[in-house]
Amino acid sequence: MDELFAESEPESFFKQAPLAARMRPRHLDEYVGQEHILGQGKLLRRAIEADRLTSIILYGPPGTGKTSLAQIIAASTRSRFERLSGVESSVADIRRVAATAVQRLRNSGERTTLFVDEIHRFSKSQQDVLLPDVESGVLRLIGATTHNPFFYVNTPLVSRSQIFQLEPLAEKDLLKLLDMAMHDEERGLGGQGIILESGAAEHIARLSDGDARKCLSALEIAALTTPPSEDGKIYVTLPVAEESIQRKAVVYDGDGDAHYDTISAFIKSMRGSDPDAALYWLAKMLHAGEDYRFIVRRIVICASEDVGMADSNALIVAVSAQQACDFVGLPEAQLILAHATVYVATAPKSNRCTVAIGKASKEVAEGRTLAVPLHLRDGHYKGAKSFGHGEGYKYSHDYEGGFVPQAYLPEGRVYYEPTENGLEKRVKERLDFWRSQFDQANKMSPPKK
């Protein structure tokens, strides 16, 4: 059944549809959530109400209302509405819709709006077939995808469409959906003697992870499988709700947004010195089956990028964790990952090594290449002394403290500027003294030959 037009089917057929399908909003006033794009005065709402939509791509997790929004547009637009599936439709289907749209526009002036569900499933060639008619305005495209369109939809198609990101529904929105389903006697569960206790409703809303379909499906299972009480009513209690929704499934795709967003949150939590948040994101990734090697690589990078010289032991711990994880494997590796995560998160932070190599790399790439001073050049090969290579070089260990000031760059440069965080404070004290000596040495550096 084409879910966009479920209500056009015979009444008996529609009544057999799942509650989530029956409760699809019929107009914008029934649509719940996504206030950031559909609130009063927002661009998308104005465009729908005025029937002035350009091509759009709706992007968001499952159960956030992408197909429902397409259904509302289908009901309100004055153009012919066609639907294709990224899973089932072929290039021939696309060409057929496009050819019909051209004829329709020529004969009656009526435009065609094409809804492509799961557009990320279209191959590059299928998306390319759409491009000319979208660009010319023959087709007004509405694409729906759970994957980031900037990664999974062709750039030319993205550039000709407006991208609207749908967010997981808030608990208050899901509670509103549950209330609507409980009171709607035509499409929902109203008038059937079902009592949804507040604690049960809150539990379902909380564990639905912002997914409206999951929320309404859990309510339907609870209502259909609970026997009536002595008074003839069906009571959906908290224990019933817990059984109906069972264990929460973690929203996580191994190669999509959740993958990158979660690892980003993990890294930023370690950088931000919040071990509790970092452990939560770590647990989520492990629970979802993320490759521990991917996780530990990020810990190693964070140990240098964000902890750096403030505590060089962080890198030692991170690399040890990488080796230990390979040695013991999962599930025990999660203990090692937790150890390294907490160490990096609670270590003092300094990104000055990261900044320093960035500055030096930029100068090498954009500036004048500096020649190696003669006294630093290799003087070990035959004939080197005739060029003056190595002449005047001072061997540091011949001097007290293993330090002697001399020019190591033909021009004085400063890239690394230590903080006073953690152990880097001691490094700063030494370096401040050494650099004062370097400044004098650079002023007295031997003339170039």
Tab-separated table of C-alpha atoms in Angstrom:
chain	number	residue	atom	x	y	z
A	1	MET	CA	0.000	0.000	0.000
A	2	ASP	CA	1.257	3.467	-0.845
A	3	GLU	CA	1.427	4.938	2.631
A	4	LEU	CA	1.058	8.473	1.341
A	5	PHE	CA	-2.474	7.732	0.252
A	6	ALA	CA	-3.552	5.264	2.932
A	7	GLU	CA	-6.812	7.096	3.566
A	8	SER	CA	-7.819	6.794	-0.093
A	9	GLU	CA	-8.060	3.010	0.329
A	10	PRO	CA	-11.328	1.298	1.368
A	11	GLU	CA	-12.288	2.011	4.975
A	12	SER	CA	-11.781	-1.607	6.046
A	13	PHE	CA	-8.282	-1.552	4.572
A	14	PHE	CA	-7.429	1.700	6.336
A	15	LYS	CA	-8.665	0.408	9.693
A	16	GLN	CA	-6.238	-2.521	9.452
A	17	ALA	CA	-3.284	-0.157	9.036
A	18	PRO	CA	-0.974	0.340	12.046
A	19	LEU	CA	-1.864	3.104	14.463
A	20	ALA	CA	1.182	5.119	13.361
A	21	ALA	CA	-0.076	5.072	9.750
A	22	ARG	CA	-3.658	5.921	10.710
A	23	MET	CA	-2.546	8.846	12.851
A	24	ARG	CA	-0.527	10.539	10.130
A	25	PRO	CA	-1.320	14.288	10.191
A	26	ARG	CA	-3.674	15.468	7.447
A	27	HIS	CA	-2.681	19.135	7.571
A	28	LEU	CA	-0.106	21.378	9.208
A	29	ASP	CA	-2.230	22.054	12.272
A	30	GLU	CA	-2.115	18.344	13.139
A	31	TYR	CA	1.615	18.077	12.534
A	32	VAL	CA	3.589	17.753	15.776
A	33	GLY	CA	7.167	18.911	16.266
A	34	GLN	CA	9.763	20.482	13.938
A	35	GLU	CA	8.848	23.973	15.095
A	36	HIS	CA	12.247	25.216	13.889
A	37	ILE	CA	11.105	24.793	10.264
A	38	LEU	CA	7.292	24.578	10.521
A	39	GLY	CA	6.454	27.063	13.260
A	40	GLN	CA	4.286	30.072	12.468
A	41	GLY	CA	6.152	32.378	10.108
A	42	LYS	CA	8.894	29.868	9.280
A	43	LEU	CA	10.005	29.561	5.663
A	44	LEU	CA	8.843	25.993	4.985
A	45	ARG	CA	5.409	26.571	6.492
A	46	ARG	CA	4.927	29.761	4.456
A	47	ALA	CA	6.009	27.959	1.277
A	48	ILE	CA	3.581	25.073	1.860
A	49	GLU	CA	0.654	27.344	2.718
A	50	ALA	CA	1.318	29.538	-0.310
A	51	ASP	CA	2.043	26.549	-2.603
A	52	ARG	CA	5.352	28.127	-3.536
A	53	LEU	CA	7.667	25.250	-2.768
A	54	THR	CA	10.934	24.844	-4.625
A	55	SER	CA	12.669	21.477	-4.672
A	56	ILE	CA	13.441	20.369	-1.119
A	57	ILE	CA	15.201	17.513	0.660
A	58	LEU	CA	13.889	16.441	4.070
A	59	TYR	CA	16.659	14.935	6.144
A	60	GLY	CA	16.342	13.334	9.564
A	61	PRO	CA	16.176	10.110	11.598
A	62	PRO	CA	13.349	7.595	11.183
A	63	GLY	CA	10.003	8.535	12.688
A	64	THR	CA	10.501	12.307	12.613
A	65	GLY	CA	7.744	13.060	10.092
A	66	LYS	CA	9.401	13.202	6.666
A	67	THR	CA	6.775	11.102	4.869
A	68	SER	CA	3.965	12.741	6.837
A	69	LEU	CA	5.186	16.136	5.724
A	70	ALA	CA	5.247	14.933	2.118
A	71	GLN	CA	1.656	13.733	2.577
A	72	ILE	CA	0.620	17.182	3.803
A	73	ILE	CA	2.293	18.790	0.785
A	74	ALA	CA	0.518	16.286	-1.461
A	75	ALA	CA	-2.817	17.294	0.032
A	76	SER	CA	-2.205	21.039	-0.182
A	77	THR	CA	-0.308	21.464	-3.444
A	78	ARG	CA	-2.099	22.380	-6.662
A	79	SER	CA	0.358	20.372	-8.721
A	80	ARG	CA	0.144	16.706	-9.693
A	81	PHE	CA	1.774	14.575	-6.999
A	82	GLU	CA	3.878	11.533	-7.929
A	83	ARG	CA	5.809	9.192	-5.646
A	84	LEU	CA	8.865	6.979	-6.204
A	85	SER	CA	10.869	4.844	-3.818
A	86	GLY	CA	14.649	4.903	-3.627
A	87	VAL	CA	14.517	1.175	-2.914
A	88	GLU	CA	12.049	-0.023	-5.567
A	89	SER	CA	12.103	2.508	-8.424
A	90	SER	CA	14.318	2.245	-11.498
A	91	VAL	CA	15.723	4.667	-14.056
A	92	ALA	CA	12.822	3.699	-16.315
A	93	ASP	CA	10.358	4.777	-13.606
A	94	ILE	CA	12.096	8.128	-13.267
A	95	ARG	CA	12.076	8.697	-17.042
A	96	ARG	CA	8.382	7.758	-17.219
A	97	VAL	CA	7.435	10.279	-14.499
A	98	ALA	CA	9.598	12.977	-16.095
A	99	ALA	CA	8.166	12.407	-19.596
A	100	THR	CA	4.616	12.538	-18.258
A	101	ALA	CA	5.431	15.716	-16.342
A	102	VAL	CA	6.706	17.386	-19.524
A	103	GLN	CA	3.528	16.500	-21.431
A	104	ARG	CA	1.332	17.607	-18.543
A	105	LEU	CA	3.097	20.971	-18.358
A	106	ARG	CA	2.749	21.501	-22.117
A	107	ASN	CA	-0.882	20.449	-22.330
A	108	SER	CA	-2.398	21.972	-19.189
A	109	GLY	CA	0.322	24.056	-17.571
A	110	GLU	CA	0.073	21.882	-14.455
A	111	ARG	CA	3.348	21.246	-12.641
A	112	THR	CA	4.414	17.920	-11.127
A	113	THR	CA	5.716	17.394	-7.610
A	114	LEU	CA	7.782	14.220	-7.253
A	115	PHE	CA	8.309	12.685	-3.817
A	116	VAL	CA	11.291	10.305	-3.634
A	117	ASP	CA	11.366	8.344	-0.396
A	118	GLU	CA	14.836	7.224	0.713
A	119	ILE	CA	16.471	9.223	-2.054
A	120	HIS	CA	19.913	8.271	-0.736
A	121	ARG	CA	19.213	4.759	-2.072
A	122	PHE	CA	19.248	6.082	-5.645
A	123	SER	CA	22.533	5.464	-7.420
A	124	LYS	CA	24.490	8.357	-8.896
A	125	SER	CA	23.127	7.597	-12.352
A	126	GLN	CA	19.537	7.554	-11.052
A	127	GLN	CA	20.051	10.906	-9.349
A	128	ASP	CA	21.640	12.290	-12.534
A	129	VAL	CA	18.505	11.359	-14.491
A	130	LEU	CA	16.467	13.599	-12.171
A	131	LEU	CA	18.766	16.579	-12.511
A	132	PRO	CA	17.727	18.135	-15.880
A	133	ASP	CA	14.009	18.147	-15.076
A	134	VAL	CA	14.579	19.450	-11.546
A	135	GLU	CA	16.834	22.181	-12.900
A	136	SER	CA	14.349	23.197	-15.598
A	137	GLY	CA	11.462	23.226	-13.121
A	138	VAL	CA	9.497	20.477	-14.866
A	139	LEU	CA	9.723	18.445	-11.661
A	140	ARG	CA	9.483	19.892	-8.178
A	141	LEU	CA	11.424	17.384	-6.074
A	142	ILE	CA	10.709	16.406	-2.485
A	143	GLY	CA	13.372	13.972	-1.323
A	144	ALA	CA	13.348	12.197	2.034
A	145	THR	CA	16.454	10.631	3.535
A	146	THR	CA	17.842	9.424	6.845
A	147	HIS	CA	21.394	10.037	5.582
A	148	ASN	CA	23.175	13.360	5.322
A	149	PRO	CA	22.335	14.609	1.798
A	150	PHE	CA	25.648	16.435	1.561
A	151	PHE	CA	27.314	13.008	1.626
A	152	TYR	CA	24.743	10.761	-0.069
A	153	VAL	CA	22.986	12.953	-2.635
A	154	ASN	CA	24.719	14.296	-5.733
A	155	THR	CA	26.105	17.793	-5.247
A	156	PRO	CA	24.277	19.285	-8.284
A	157	LEU	CA	20.954	17.980	-6.949
A	158	VAL	CA	21.678	19.309	-3.457
A	159	SER	CA	22.634	22.721	-4.837
A	160	ARG	CA	19.257	22.970	-6.588
A	161	SER	CA	17.281	22.028	-3.493
A	162	GLN	CA	16.672	23.513	-0.087
A	163	ILE	CA	17.726	21.193	2.730
A	164	PHE	CA	15.483	20.965	5.794
A	165	GLN	CA	16.782	18.932	8.718
A	166	LEU	CA	14.168	17.256	10.915
A	167	GLU	CA	15.141	16.614	14.515
A	168	PRO	CA	14.076	13.733	16.794
A	169	LEU	CA	10.820	14.667	18.486
A	170	ALA	CA	11.002	15.971	22.035
A	171	GLU	CA	9.270	14.056	24.827
A	172	LYS	CA	6.579	16.731	25.029
A	173	ASP	CA	5.840	16.242	21.336
A	174	LEU	CA	5.579	12.477	21.743
A	175	LEU	CA	3.292	12.931	24.741
A	176	LYS	CA	1.090	15.145	22.592
A	177	LEU	CA	0.978	12.433	19.898
A	178	LEU	CA	-0.009	9.837	22.486
A	179	ASP	CA	-2.764	12.106	23.763
A	180	MET	CA	-4.078	12.697	20.237
A	181	ALA	CA	-4.120	8.937	19.548
A	182	MET	CA	-5.933	8.247	22.828
A	183	HIS	CA	-8.694	10.786	22.069
A	184	ASP	CA	-9.148	10.327	18.312
A	185	GLU	CA	-12.187	8.046	17.899
A	186	GLU	CA	-12.009	7.969	14.091
A	187	ARG	CA	-8.362	7.045	13.533
A	188	GLY	CA	-6.942	6.392	16.981
A	189	LEU	CA	-7.897	4.527	20.154
A	190	GLY	CA	-10.526	6.927	21.439
A	191	GLY	CA	-13.822	5.495	22.659
A	192	GLN	CA	-12.398	2.002	23.161
A	193	GLY	CA	-12.182	2.148	26.950
A	194	ILE	CA	-8.395	2.379	27.031
A	195	ILE	CA	-6.792	4.262	29.932
A	196	LEU	CA	-3.168	5.346	29.470
A	197	GLU	CA	-1.630	6.130	32.856
A	198	SER	CA	0.650	9.157	32.980
A	199	GLY	CA	3.689	7.194	34.125
A	200	ALA	CA	3.237	4.761	31.253
A	201	ALA	CA	2.905	7.574	28.722
A	202	GLU	CA	6.057	9.262	30.005
A	203	HIS	CA	7.984	5.975	29.861
A	204	ILE	CA	6.939	5.311	26.265
A	205	ALA	CA	7.782	8.864	25.220
A	206	ARG	CA	11.155	8.779	26.949
A	207	LEU	CA	12.257	5.449	25.482
A	208	SER	CA	11.060	6.145	21.944
A	209	ASP	CA	14.232	8.113	21.151
A	210	GLY	CA	12.313	10.873	19.383
A	211	ASP	CA	10.707	8.368	16.973
A	212	ALA	CA	6.952	8.967	16.541
A	213	ARG	CA	6.398	5.655	14.770
A	214	LYS	CA	8.055	3.730	17.577
A	215	CYS	CA	6.067	5.688	20.164
A	216	LEU	CA	2.653	5.001	18.597
A	217	SER	CA	3.539	1.380	17.847
A	218	ALA	CA	4.416	0.793	21.504
A	219	LEU	CA	1.069	2.295	22.562
A	220	GLU	CA	-0.788	0.107	20.076
A	221	ILE	CA	0.957	-3.073	21.253
A	222	ALA	CA	0.186	-2.193	24.865
A	223	ALA	CA	-3.480	-1.524	24.116
A	224	LEU	CA	-4.033	-4.605	21.941
A	225	THR	CA	-2.298	-7.109	24.202
A	226	THR	CA	-3.634	-5.998	27.590
A	227	PRO	CA	-6.797	-7.794	28.737
A	228	PRO	CA	-9.660	-5.691	30.079
A	229	SER	CA	-10.054	-5.287	33.834
A	230	GLU	CA	-13.199	-6.189	35.760
A	231	ASP	CA	-14.741	-2.841	34.876
A	232	GLY	CA	-14.254	-3.579	31.174
A	233	LYS	CA	-11.541	-0.971	30.678
A	234	ILE	CA	-8.005	-1.595	29.431
A	235	TYR	CA	-5.409	-0.014	31.702
A	236	VAL	CA	-2.014	0.676	30.158
A	237	THR	CA	0.156	0.868	33.270
A	238	LEU	CA	3.885	1.444	33.651
A	239	PRO	CA	4.683	-2.311	33.801
A	240	VAL	CA	2.638	-2.828	30.635
A	241	ALA	CA	4.461	0.047	28.917
A	242	GLU	CA	7.839	-1.409	29.919
A	243	GLU	CA	6.926	-4.734	28.350
A	244	SER	CA	5.551	-3.107	25.221
A	245	ILE	CA	8.540	-0.956	24.379
A	246	GLN	CA	11.103	-3.381	25.846
A	247	ARG	CA	14.754	-2.446	25.667
A	248	LYS	CA	15.575	0.808	23.984
A	249	ALA	CA	17.393	0.350	20.660
A	250	VAL	CA	20.316	2.695	20.272
A	251	VAL	CA	19.963	4.949	17.234
A	252	TYR	CA	23.301	4.425	15.548
A	253	ASP	CA	24.329	3.821	11.937
A	254	GLY	CA	27.841	2.549	11.351
A	255	ASP	CA	28.542	4.782	8.354
A	256	GLY	CA	26.129	7.679	8.734
A	257	ASP	CA	25.457	10.749	10.850
A	258	ALA	CA	25.041	8.952	14.183
A	259	HIS	CA	28.463	7.378	13.687
A	260	TYR	CA	30.197	10.724	13.127
A	261	ASP	CA	28.057	12.725	15.560
A	262	THR	CA	28.663	10.291	18.412
A	263	ILE	CA	32.425	10.084	17.939
A	264	SER	CA	32.448	13.889	17.707
A	265	ALA	CA	30.610	14.138	21.039
A	266	PHE	CA	33.037	11.600	22.527
A	267	ILE	CA	36.113	13.576	21.461
A	268	LYS	CA	34.672	16.915	22.533
A	269	SER	CA	33.739	15.487	25.937
A	270	MET	CA	37.314	14.307	26.518
A	271	ARG	CA	38.657	17.652	25.294
A	272	GLY	CA	36.171	19.424	27.566
A	273	SER	CA	37.356	17.408	30.615
A	274	ASP	CA	33.988	15.706	31.234
A	275	PRO	CA	34.738	12.017	31.903
A	276	ASP	CA	31.087	11.206	32.600
A	277	ALA	CA	29.888	12.442	29.215
A	278	ALA	CA	32.824	10.758	27.486
A	279	LEU	CA	31.984	7.433	29.150
A	280	TYR	CA	28.350	7.702	28.060
A	281	TRP	CA	29.282	8.247	24.393
A	282	LEU	CA	31.837	5.447	24.674
A	283	ALA	CA	29.186	3.094	26.066
A	284	LYS	CA	26.754	4.061	23.307
A	285	MET	CA	29.303	3.312	20.595
A	286	LEU	CA	30.273	-0.023	22.122
A	287	HIS	CA	26.629	-0.987	22.633
A	288	ALA	CA	25.910	-0.199	18.977
A	289	GLY	CA	28.794	-2.386	17.815
A	290	GLU	CA	31.298	0.304	16.837
A	291	ASP	CA	34.788	-1.003	15.993
A	292	TYR	CA	36.909	-0.463	19.113
A	293	ARG	CA	39.934	0.249	16.895
A	294	PHE	CA	38.155	3.304	15.540
A	295	ILE	CA	37.458	4.499	19.082
A	296	VAL	CA	40.965	3.942	20.419
A	297	ARG	CA	42.511	5.735	17.435
A	298	ARG	CA	40.530	8.825	18.416
A	299	ILE	CA	41.727	8.513	22.005
A	300	VAL	CA	45.359	8.379	20.801
A	301	ILE	CA	44.839	11.462	18.625
A	302	CYS	CA	43.106	13.338	21.442
A	303	ALA	CA	45.994	12.533	23.788
A	304	SER	CA	48.355	14.515	21.568
A	305	GLU	CA	45.986	17.041	20.051
A	306	ASP	CA	44.259	18.170	23.241
A	307	VAL	CA	46.404	17.019	26.186
A	308	GLY	CA	49.793	17.323	24.587
A	309	MET	CA	52.661	18.564	26.727
A	310	ALA	CA	50.402	19.265	29.694
A	311	ASP	CA	50.633	15.529	30.431
A	312	SER	CA	52.672	13.469	27.981
A	313	ASN	CA	51.711	10.335	29.901
A	314	ALA	CA	48.284	10.607	28.226
A	315	LEU	CA	49.810	9.530	24.932
A	316	ILE	CA	51.570	6.627	26.643
A	317	VAL	CA	48.300	5.502	28.238
A	318	ALA	CA	46.420	5.866	24.932
A	319	VAL	CA	48.962	3.878	22.909
A	320	SER	CA	49.107	1.233	25.657
A	321	ALA	CA	45.302	1.044	25.481
A	322	GLN	CA	45.470	0.473	21.729
A	323	GLN	CA	47.929	-2.389	22.172
A	324	ALA	CA	46.036	-3.872	25.130
A	325	CYS	CA	42.693	-3.789	23.261
A	326	ASP	CA	44.221	-5.730	20.392
A	327	PHE	CA	45.669	-8.188	22.889
A	328	VAL	CA	42.522	-8.952	24.926
A	329	GLY	CA	39.678	-8.048	22.527
A	330	LEU	CA	36.069	-7.395	23.481
A	331	PRO	CA	34.244	-7.489	25.822
A	332	GLU	CA	37.163	-6.894	28.223
A	333	ALA	CA	38.581	-4.194	25.945
A	334	GLN	CA	35.810	-1.864	27.130
A	335	LEU	CA	37.564	-1.694	30.520
A	336	ILE	CA	40.781	-0.565	28.845
A	337	LEU	CA	38.938	1.951	26.691
A	338	ALA	CA	37.223	3.342	29.780
A	339	HIS	CA	40.595	3.628	31.562
A	340	ALA	CA	42.167	5.553	28.672
A	341	THR	CA	39.051	7.702	28.187
A	342	VAL	CA	38.962	8.806	31.826
A	343	TYR	CA	42.712	9.477	31.860
A	344	VAL	CA	42.574	11.707	28.773
A	345	ALA	CA	39.387	13.462	29.938
A	346	THR	CA	40.808	14.273	33.384
A	347	ALA	CA	44.320	15.211	32.234
A	348	PRO	CA	45.323	18.891	32.075
A	349	LYS	CA	44.880	20.219	28.558
A	350	SER	CA	47.129	21.980	26.080
A	351	ASN	CA	46.788	22.168	22.319
A	352	ARG	CA	49.977	24.194	21.856
A	353	CYS	CA	51.791	21.358	20.023
A	354	THR	CA	48.852	21.145	17.622
A	355	VAL	CA	48.881	24.898	17.055
A	356	ALA	CA	52.663	24.930	16.685
A	357	ILE	CA	52.832	22.330	13.912
A	358	GLY	CA	49.983	24.129	12.173
A	359	LYS	CA	51.911	27.407	12.172
A	360	ALA	CA	55.128	25.772	11.021
A	361	SER	CA	53.365	23.840	8.254
A	362	LYS	CA	51.657	26.979	7.020
A	363	GLU	CA	54.954	28.849	6.823
A	364	VAL	CA	56.602	25.993	4.957
A	365	ALA	CA	53.711	25.831	2.498
A	366	GLU	CA	53.255	29.558	1.964
A	367	GLY	CA	56.512	31.254	2.894
A	368	ARG	CA	60.085	31.309	1.687
A	369	THR	CA	61.923	28.028	2.239
A	370	LEU	CA	64.737	28.583	4.716
A	371	ALA	CA	68.128	27.055	3.986
A	372	VAL	CA	69.802	24.905	6.643
A	373	PRO	CA	72.575	26.959	8.355
A	374	LEU	CA	76.062	25.759	7.453
A	375	HIS	CA	77.023	24.780	10.993
A	376	LEU	CA	73.984	22.438	11.187
A	377	ARG	CA	74.584	20.672	7.894
A	378	ASP	CA	75.922	17.125	7.695
A	379	GLY	CA	79.684	17.237	7.943
A	380	HIS	CA	80.409	13.509	7.984
A	381	TYR	CA	80.774	12.753	4.297
A	382	LYS	CA	83.966	13.188	2.356
A	383	GLY	CA	84.396	16.709	1.098
A	384	ALA	CA	81.803	18.234	3.454
A	385	LYS	CA	84.395	20.338	5.237
A	386	SER	CA	85.447	21.948	1.982
A	387	PHE	CA	81.936	23.424	1.817
A	388	GLY	CA	82.069	24.564	5.442
A	389	HIS	CA	79.402	22.055	6.521
A	390	GLY	CA	79.312	21.512	10.267
A	391	GLU	CA	81.890	24.214	10.918
A	392	GLY	CA	81.234	26.013	14.199
A	393	TYR	CA	78.635	23.511	15.463
A	394	LYS	CA	78.571	23.172	19.269
A	395	TYR	CA	77.796	19.732	20.709
A	396	SER	CA	75.253	20.300	23.487
A	397	HIS	CA	76.528	17.551	25.786
A	398	ASP	CA	79.929	19.222	25.991
A	399	TYR	CA	78.368	22.036	27.987
A	400	GLU	CA	76.905	22.284	31.472
A	401	GLY	CA	73.304	21.166	31.692
A	402	GLY	CA	73.486	19.715	28.181
A	403	PHE	CA	72.614	23.093	26.707
A	404	VAL	CA	74.488	25.663	24.688
A	405	PRO	CA	72.864	28.565	22.839
A	406	GLN	CA	73.368	28.624	19.102
A	407	ALA	CA	71.254	29.459	16.072
A	408	TYR	CA	69.168	26.548	14.809
A	409	LEU	CA	67.199	28.624	12.280
A	410	PRO	CA	68.646	31.270	9.972
A	411	GLU	CA	65.821	33.514	11.136
A	412	GLY	CA	64.314	33.542	14.620
A	413	ARG	CA	60.888	31.897	14.688
A	414	VAL	CA	58.508	30.967	17.525
A	415	TYR	CA	55.886	28.283	16.915
A	416	TYR	CA	55.500	26.477	20.214
A	417	GLU	CA	54.170	28.671	23.042
A	418	PRO	CA	53.632	26.511	26.148
A	419	THR	CA	50.851	27.084	28.626
A	420	GLU	CA	51.158	26.872	32.394
A	421	ASN	CA	48.799	23.875	32.516
A	422	GLY	CA	49.995	20.703	34.203
A	423	LEU	CA	53.531	19.586	33.469
A	424	GLU	CA	53.808	22.093	30.637
A	425	LYS	CA	54.419	24.801	33.217
A	426	ARG	CA	57.849	23.323	33.919
A	427	VAL	CA	58.534	23.126	30.194
A	428	LYS	CA	57.625	26.799	29.863
A	429	GLU	CA	60.049	27.805	32.591
A	430	ARG	CA	62.927	25.967	30.898
A	431	LEU	CA	61.995	27.183	27.446
A	432	ASP	CA	61.704	30.810	28.524
A	433	PHE	CA	65.306	30.686	29.740
A	434	TRP	CA	66.599	28.801	26.711
A	435	ARG	CA	64.862	31.141	24.273
A	436	SER	CA	66.448	34.160	25.902
A	437	GLN	CA	69.793	32.499	25.196
A	438	PHE	CA	68.739	31.604	21.647
A	439	ASP	CA	67.854	35.231	20.958
A	440	GLN	CA	71.384	36.263	21.818
A	441	ALA	CA	72.831	33.400	19.770
A	442	ASN	CA	70.729	34.305	16.725
A	443	LYS	CA	72.021	37.878	16.921
A	444	MET	CA	75.565	36.532	16.917
A	445	SER	CA	74.967	33.786	14.318
A	446	PRO	CA	77.814	33.321	11.805
A	447	PRO	CA	77.355	35.189	8.532
A	448	LYS	CA	76.030	33.217	5.558
A	449	LYS	CA	78.602	32.045	3.015
